[in-house]
Amino acid sequence: MTRATVKRLAQVIDCHWNLNRLTNNTFTSVSKTNSRSSYTGKLNMSLNEAKRIAAHRAVDEWVKTNTTVGIGSGSTVVFAVERLAERVRKEGLKIICVPTSFQARQLIVENDLTLGDLDRNPKLAVAIDGADEVDRNMVLIKGGGGCLLQEKIVASCAEKMVVIADYTKNSEYLGEQYRKGIPIEVVPMAYVPIKERIAARFGGELKLRMAVAKAGPCVTDNGNFILDWHFKESCDCDWAKVNGELLQIPGVVETGLFVNMATKAYFGMADGSVKTQEK
């Protein structure tokens, strides 16, 4: 293996470092969550508990036997895979799971679920994924973990896309609660001109996402960079139009705007209930 190859692998692994750390913390929190009293949980449900009830309900309502399921990325998906594995053991549920990232693939394998891919399974019954934010029109921001391209590809191959999240992701408009911007995956050589063109056309500030455990930028599973676009607050935008314009810029691979893709969203609430939202 050449030095360049080793360096590239290190960059990709580092990009997943935060996401995998979040996943591991979530697994640890599951055991702590289960030990809490139900009375306390009803009064002040933690974010992990909220994620869990949303994920479990969505899996129970949407996943049928003998189907292929898209598995999203992020901390809430941990609980969806947990519930899928439980149903496979208890009900004999037969499913094929198509991952949206290296992290999702690990979850599928570690839980002894059947791993699939889009080569052999190009049509999915449902894709279950998290979101960084969902607005009143069911427009999503995704890509906080750097997996937006594969997440959007898998979601586009599914008959239905179902979103699972905690109550902090349920907003009236984009940017109301999520302040890390809209991720835009770009070809490395073009990130500077893309950054300047978006700022000139739409305003706001774009930052190259940097890695944590290494010097330099975060590199996605696809070998690209990510620009986080901090758009103007309270932007009453036509996000479908904005998304279309962004994708016309040479070098832009994909955006973290998911417009007209999600069928239904499940939000675990602080009081232990699950709020649903549809298009």
Coordinates of N, CA and C in Angstrom, one line a residue, residues 8 10-19 143-148 183-188 191 207-228:
R8 N -5.0 8.7 2.3 CA -6.4 8.9 1.9 C -7.3 8.1 2.9
A10 N -6.7 7.3 5.9 CA -6.8 8.0 7.2 C -7.7 9.2 7.2
Q11 N -7.8 9.9 6.1 CA -8.7 11.0 6.0 C -10.2 10.6 6.1
V12 N -10.5 9.5 5.3 CA -11.9 9.0 5.3 C -12.3 8.5 6.7
I13 N -11.3 7.7 7.4 CA -11.6 7.2 8.7 C -11.8 8.4 9.7
D14 N -11.0 9.4 9.5 CA -11.2 10.6 10.5 C -12.5 11.2 10.3
C15 N -13.0 11.3 9.0 CA -14.3 11.9 8.8 C -15.4 11.2 9.5
H16 N -15.2 9.9 9.7 CA -16.2 9.1 10.4 C -16.0 9.1 11.9
W17 N -14.9 9.6 12.4 CA -14.5 9.5 13.8 C -15.6 10.1 14.7
N18 N -16.1 11.3 14.4 CA -17.1 11.9 15.2 C -18.4 11.1 15.2
L19 N -18.8 10.6 14.0 CA -20.0 9.9 13.8 C -20.0 8.6 14.6
G143 N -26.8 15.3 6.6 CA -25.4 15.4 6.2 C -24.5 15.8 7.3
G144 N -25.0 16.0 8.6 CA -24.2 16.4 9.7 C -23.1 15.4 9.9
G145 N -23.3 14.1 9.6 CA -22.3 13.1 9.8 C -21.5 12.8 8.5
G146 N -21.8 13.6 7.5 CA -21.0 13.5 6.2 C -21.4 12.5 5.2
C147 N -22.6 11.9 5.4 CA -23.1 10.8 4.6 C -24.2 11.2 3.6
L148 N -24.3 12.5 3.3 CA -25.5 12.9 2.6 C -25.6 12.3 1.2
P183 N -25.0 21.1 4.6 CA -23.8 20.5 4.1 C -23.9 20.4 2.5
I184 N -22.8 20.7 1.9 CA -22.8 20.6 0.4 C -21.5 19.8 0.1
E185 N -21.7 18.6 -0.5 CA -20.5 17.8 -0.9 C -20.0 18.3 -2.2
V186 N -18.6 18.5 -2.2 CA -18.0 19.1 -3.4 C -16.8 18.4 -3.8
V187 N -16.4 18.4 -5.1 CA -15.1 17.9 -5.6 C -14.0 18.8 -5.0
P188 N -13.0 18.2 -4.4 CA -12.0 18.9 -3.7 C -11.3 20.1 -4.5
Y191 N -13.6 23.5 -4.4 CA -14.3 24.0 -3.3 C -14.2 25.5 -3.1
K207 N -18.2 27.3 5.1 CA -17.0 26.9 5.8 C -16.6 25.5 5.3
L208 N -15.3 25.3 5.0 CA -14.9 24.0 4.7 C -14.8 23.1 6.0
R209 N -15.5 22.0 6.0 CA -15.6 21.2 7.2 C -14.2 20.6 7.5
M210 N -13.7 20.8 8.7 CA -12.4 20.3 9.0 C -12.5 19.0 9.8
A211 N -11.4 18.2 9.7 CA -11.4 16.9 10.5 C -11.0 17.2 11.9
V212 N -11.2 16.3 12.8 CA -11.0 16.4 14.2 C -9.7 15.8 14.6
A213 N -9.5 14.5 14.3 CA -8.3 13.7 14.7 C -7.1 13.8 13.8
K214 N -7.2 14.7 12.8 CA -6.1 14.9 11.9 C -6.1 16.3 11.4
A215 N -5.0 16.8 10.9 CA -4.9 18.1 10.2 C -5.6 18.0 8.9
G216 N -6.3 19.1 8.5 CA -6.9 19.1 7.2 C -8.4 18.9 7.2
P217 N -9.0 18.9 6.0 CA -10.4 18.8 5.8 C -11.0 17.4 6.0
C218 N -12.2 17.3 6.4 CA -13.0 16.0 6.4 C -13.1 15.5 5.0
V219 N -12.9 14.2 4.8 CA -13.1 13.6 3.5 C -14.2 12.6 3.6
T220 N -15.2 12.7 2.7 CA -16.3 11.8 2.7 C -16.0 10.4 2.2
D221 N -16.9 9.4 2.4 CA -16.7 8.1 1.9 C -16.4 8.1 0.4
N222 N -16.8 9.1 -0.3 CA -16.7 9.2 -1.7 C -15.4 10.0 -2.2
G223 N -14.6 10.4 -1.2 CA -13.4 11.1 -1.5 C -13.6 12.6 -1.8
N224 N -14.7 13.2 -1.3 CA -15.0 14.6 -1.5 C -14.8 15.4 -0.2
F225 N -14.9 16.7 -0.4 CA -15.0 17.7 0.7 C -16.4 18.1 1.0
I226 N -16.6 18.7 2.2 CA -17.9 19.2 2.5 C -17.8 20.7 2.9
L227 N -18.6 21.5 2.3 CA -18.8 22.9 2.6 C -20.1 23.0 3.5
D228 N -20.0 23.6 4.6 CA -21.2 23.8 5.5 C -21.7 25.3 5.2

